[in-house]
Amino acid sequence: MKTLNELQEIRKQVKNQVANRGIVSNSATNIVVSMDTCGINAGAKNVLKAFNAETYRLNLLDIIIAQSGCGGDCKLEPVVYVTKDGVKTTYANITPEKAVRIINEHIVGGKIIKEFINA
């Protein structure tokens, strides 16, 4: 069971994450999850939750996670766009497990995961 202070801290973190959704900045690392009908049907909601959970777990406060509409190619959904250090990478067929890898390997480790591009 969580203490009241722990719950208040979780509330504060989630509130900040929700407030930052939809705000894309050139100065931060941005993750945009395509949340159109096809993306949602393919699991984009769980992908978005995984990105939020992993950034919270790692206390990564300089990442903006946002949602977008249609990614353009239904068979590649869920599509995720990552912009880090001015370089935009498009990942396809992303699962919650792949989202965790993107955070750890691409965002933290600085290595683009080529196997997720047009997967």
XYZ file of N, CA, C and O in Angstrom, residues 9-97:
356
model
N 2.703 12.389 -4.735
C 3.787 12.529 -5.704
C 3.388 11.920 -7.049
O 3.650 12.501 -8.105
N 2.743 10.763 -7.027
C 2.258 10.138 -8.260
C 1.248 11.052 -8.940
O 1.300 11.269 -10.153
N 0.351 11.626 -8.168
C -0.656 12.545 -8.707
C 0.010 13.734 -9.388
O -0.366 14.150 -10.487
N 1.026 14.277 -8.740
C 1.748 15.430 -9.278
C 2.427 15.068 -10.606
O 2.341 15.818 -11.578
N 3.077 13.898 -10.661
C 3.760 13.460 -11.872
C 2.766 13.254 -13.018
O 3.002 13.701 -14.143
N 1.675 12.573 -12.736
C 0.678 12.303 -13.772
C 0.041 13.601 -14.249
O -0.178 13.803 -15.439
N -0.228 14.498 -13.333
C -0.812 15.790 -13.691
C 0.123 16.553 -14.632
O -0.326 17.139 -15.621
N 1.423 16.528 -14.361
C 2.393 17.190 -15.234
C 2.447 16.524 -16.602
O 2.532 17.195 -17.618
N 2.396 15.184 -16.624
C 2.418 14.473 -17.903
C 1.191 14.799 -18.728
O 1.287 15.029 -19.931
N 0.030 14.822 -18.102
C -1.208 15.134 -18.818
C -1.177 16.570 -19.320
O -1.580 16.860 -20.447
N -0.654 17.478 -18.514
C -0.574 18.888 -18.916
C 0.338 19.065 -20.123
O 0.123 19.949 -20.944
N 1.359 18.206 -20.257
C 2.311 18.327 -21.359
C 1.858 17.627 -22.630
O 2.478 17.784 -23.673
N 0.801 16.850 -22.592
C 0.332 16.171 -23.794
C -0.111 17.197 -24.819
O -0.794 18.157 -24.515
N 0.305 16.978 -26.022
C -0.102 17.861 -27.105
C 0.800 19.063 -27.280
O 0.655 19.808 -28.215
N 1.765 19.245 -26.391
C 2.701 20.356 -26.503
C 4.000 19.801 -27.057
O 4.651 18.980 -26.429
N 4.360 20.211 -28.242
C 5.597 19.740 -28.841
C 6.571 20.907 -28.861
O 6.263 21.987 -29.322
N 7.740 20.671 -28.326
C 8.736 21.719 -28.183
C 9.999 21.339 -28.944
O 10.382 20.173 -28.979
N 10.667 22.321 -29.514
C 11.942 22.065 -30.185
C 13.079 21.854 -29.198
O 14.125 21.355 -29.565
N 12.908 22.239 -27.950
C 13.990 22.159 -26.980
C 13.978 20.872 -26.167
O 14.884 20.622 -25.402
N 12.962 20.044 -26.324
C 12.848 18.830 -25.536
C 12.802 17.619 -26.457
O 12.644 17.736 -27.658
N 12.941 16.473 -25.845
C 12.713 15.234 -26.576
C 11.207 15.040 -26.661
O 10.503 15.157 -25.661
N 10.729 14.772 -27.857
C 9.293 14.607 -28.078
C 8.971 13.194 -28.537
O 9.662 12.650 -29.398
N 7.917 12.635 -27.964
C 7.384 11.355 -28.397
C 5.931 11.610 -28.766
O 5.162 12.091 -27.944
N 5.576 11.299 -30.009
C 4.211 11.506 -30.467
C 3.652 10.151 -30.901
O 4.216 9.493 -31.781
N 2.559 9.754 -30.263
C 1.906 8.483 -30.568
C 0.687 8.763 -31.438
O -0.163 9.573 -31.076
N 0.610 8.098 -32.583
C -0.525 8.248 -33.480
C -1.741 7.580 -32.844
O -1.744 6.378 -32.597
N -2.761 8.389 -32.556
C -3.934 7.891 -31.842
C -5.203 7.991 -32.697
O -6.268 8.300 -32.194
N -5.057 7.717 -33.996
C -6.238 7.668 -34.844
C -6.991 6.363 -34.575
O -6.576 5.552 -33.762
N -8.085 6.162 -35.243
C -8.901 4.962 -35.019
C -8.100 3.686 -35.251
O -8.159 2.746 -34.457
N -7.322 3.652 -36.327
C -6.532 2.454 -36.634
C -5.467 2.228 -35.554
O -5.226 1.091 -35.145
N -4.827 3.302 -35.124
C -3.802 3.188 -34.086
C -4.366 2.697 -32.775
O -3.801 1.809 -32.129
N -5.505 3.251 -32.389
C -6.145 2.826 -31.139
C -6.540 1.354 -31.243
O -6.306 0.572 -30.311
N -7.091 0.955 -32.375
C -7.474 -0.440 -32.586
C -6.266 -1.378 -32.533
O -6.375 -2.515 -32.096
N -5.102 -0.870 -32.951
C -3.876 -1.673 -32.966
C -3.141 -1.653 -31.625
O -2.112 -2.312 -31.486
N -3.644 -0.882 -30.647
C -3.041 -0.893 -29.322
C -2.327 0.377 -28.896
O -1.552 0.370 -27.934
N -2.576 1.492 -29.580
C -1.868 2.737 -29.279
C -2.105 3.249 -27.851
O -1.223 3.865 -27.266
N -3.284 2.987 -27.289
C -3.533 3.446 -25.912
C -2.563 2.793 -24.938
O -2.015 3.460 -24.062
N -2.332 1.504 -25.097
C -1.398 0.815 -24.213
C 0.043 1.243 -24.467
O 0.861 1.282 -23.554
N 0.356 1.586 -25.712
C 1.683 2.104 -26.046
C 1.892 3.447 -25.351
O 2.930 3.684 -24.730
N 0.896 4.318 -25.429
C 0.971 5.619 -24.766
C 1.156 5.445 -23.257
O 2.001 6.108 -22.638
N 0.396 4.524 -22.665
C 0.529 4.247 -21.228
C 1.930 3.756 -20.897
O 2.498 4.145 -19.870
N 2.499 2.912 -21.750
C 3.848 2.391 -21.505
C 4.889 3.504 -21.557
O 5.806 3.541 -20.718
N 4.762 4.420 -22.521
C 5.685 5.562 -22.579
C 5.584 6.403 -21.305
O 6.597 6.769 -20.715
N 4.360 6.695 -20.882
C 4.179 7.480 -19.666
C 4.745 6.770 -18.443
O 5.428 7.383 -17.622
N 4.476 5.483 -18.315
C 4.935 4.722 -17.148
C 6.458 4.645 -17.104
O 7.060 4.818 -16.032
N 7.088 4.402 -18.235
C 8.550 4.249 -18.243
C 9.249 5.586 -18.013
O 10.251 5.644 -17.301
N 8.728 6.665 -18.589
C 9.355 7.968 -18.323
C 9.184 8.350 -16.857
O 10.086 8.926 -16.254
N 8.053 7.993 -16.278
C 7.843 8.252 -14.848
C 8.782 7.394 -14.010
O 9.429 7.874 -13.087
N 8.894 6.111 -14.348
C 9.749 5.194 -13.587
C 11.202 5.664 -13.584
O 11.895 5.587 -12.579
N 11.647 6.196 -14.722
C 13.025 6.664 -14.843
C 13.193 8.129 -14.457
O 14.300 8.663 -14.542
N 12.079 8.768 -14.070
C 12.098 10.180 -13.663
C 12.656 11.078 -14.779
O 13.457 11.970 -14.523
N 12.221 10.827 -16.007
C 12.640 11.627 -17.153
C 11.661 12.779 -17.318
O 10.589 12.618 -17.889
N 12.044 13.933 -16.828
C 11.131 15.071 -16.780
C 11.196 15.955 -18.019
O 10.345 16.816 -18.199
N 12.203 15.767 -18.870
C 12.380 16.643 -20.019
C 11.809 16.054 -21.305
O 12.146 16.478 -22.397
N 10.935 15.077 -21.190
C 10.321 14.449 -22.352
C 8.864 14.881 -22.445
O 8.138 14.851 -21.460
N 8.467 15.262 -23.633
C 7.073 15.614 -23.872
C 6.438 14.484 -24.668
O 6.929 14.107 -25.734
N 5.378 13.922 -24.117
C 4.647 12.849 -24.778
C 3.319 13.420 -25.250
O 2.568 13.980 -24.465
N 3.076 13.287 -26.546
C 1.868 13.868 -27.140
C 1.157 12.831 -27.999
O 1.671 11.734 -28.227
N -0.024 13.213 -28.464
C -0.824 12.365 -29.329
C -1.061 13.089 -30.644
O -1.096 14.309 -30.678
N -1.206 12.309 -31.707
C -1.535 12.907 -32.999
C -2.662 12.109 -33.631
O -3.091 11.093 -33.094
N -3.083 12.560 -34.768
C -4.110 11.856 -35.521
C -3.497 10.792 -36.402
O -2.524 10.143 -36.029
N -3.999 10.669 -37.590
C -3.624 9.606 -38.518
C -2.133 9.619 -38.847
O -1.567 10.651 -39.186
N -1.532 8.433 -38.752
C -0.124 8.283 -39.094
C 0.099 8.072 -40.586
O 1.218 8.156 -41.061
N -0.969 7.766 -41.340
C -0.869 7.686 -42.783
C -0.828 6.295 -43.372
O -1.107 6.126 -44.541
N -0.487 5.284 -42.598
C -0.417 3.933 -43.143
C -0.929 2.957 -42.090
O -0.214 2.567 -41.174
N -2.172 2.544 -42.257
C -2.860 1.740 -41.243
C -2.128 0.459 -40.878
O -2.134 0.050 -39.727
N -1.478 -0.167 -41.835
C -0.828 -1.441 -41.545
C 0.412 -1.279 -40.654
O 0.927 -2.265 -40.138
N 0.885 -0.050 -40.455
C 2.061 0.203 -39.618
C 1.707 0.650 -38.202
O 2.586 0.884 -37.396
N 0.423 0.789 -37.910
C -0.003 1.267 -36.591
C 0.254 0.224 -35.513
O 0.225 -0.962 -35.793
N 0.476 0.674 -34.295
C 0.682 2.038 -33.833
C 2.026 2.618 -34.308
O 3.050 1.950 -34.243
N 1.948 3.844 -34.791
C 3.118 4.573 -35.245
C 3.510 5.562 -34.157
O 2.660 6.206 -33.543
N 4.823 5.681 -33.938
C 5.356 6.598 -32.931
C 6.454 7.433 -33.577
O 7.314 6.900 -34.290
N 6.397 8.738 -33.347
C 7.405 9.659 -33.861
C 8.237 10.145 -32.675
O 7.697 10.678 -31.710
N 9.554 9.955 -32.754
C 10.449 10.401 -31.698
C 11.360 11.469 -32.280
O 12.010 11.237 -33.308
N 11.393 12.634 -31.644
C 12.323 13.687 -32.038
C 13.279 13.920 -30.871
O 12.853 14.272 -29.776
N 14.547 13.646 -31.132
C 15.576 13.806 -30.102
C 16.774 14.480 -30.762
O 17.230 14.044 -31.820
N 17.252 15.531 -30.146
C 18.392 16.285 -30.669
C 18.167 16.729 -32.113
O 19.078 16.706 -32.938
N 16.916 17.092 -32.425
C 16.587 17.596 -33.742
C 16.403 16.538 -34.811
O 16.123 16.860 -35.964
N 16.550 15.267 -34.462
C 16.404 14.176 -35.434
C 15.083 13.464 -35.179
O 14.826 12.977 -34.075
N 14.234 13.403 -36.228
C 12.936 12.747 -36.108
C 13.038 11.314 -36.627
O 13.526 11.092 -37.734
N 12.580 10.381 -35.818
C 12.573 8.969 -36.174
C 11.138 8.465 -36.114
O 10.424 8.751 -35.155
N 10.729 7.730 -37.122
C 9.391 7.154 -37.156
C 9.504 5.658 -36.899
O 10.201 4.947 -37.626
N 8.808 5.217 -35.854
C 8.769 3.796 -35.502
C 7.396 3.238 -35.837
O 6.380 3.911 -35.644
N 7.347 1.975 -36.302
C 6.088 1.361 -36.716
C 5.813 0.077 -35.937
O 6.732 -0.562 -35.436
N 4.519 -0.266 -35.873
C 4.068 -1.491 -35.193
C 4.602 -1.568 -33.761
O 5.140 -2.590 -33.340
N 4.433 -0.502 -33.024
C 4.982 -0.418 -31.672
C 4.041 -1.061 -30.663
O 2.825 -0.866 -30.710
N 4.623 -1.819 -29.774
C 3.908 -2.461 -28.666
C 4.358 -1.796 -27.370
O 5.357 -1.057 -27.363
N 3.687 -2.050 -26.259
C 4.169 -1.503 -24.983
C 5.605 -1.936 -24.668
O 6.396 -1.129 -24.158
N 5.957 -3.164 -25.002
C 7.319 -3.644 -24.749
C 8.339 -2.890 -25.604
O 9.427 -2.540 -25.136
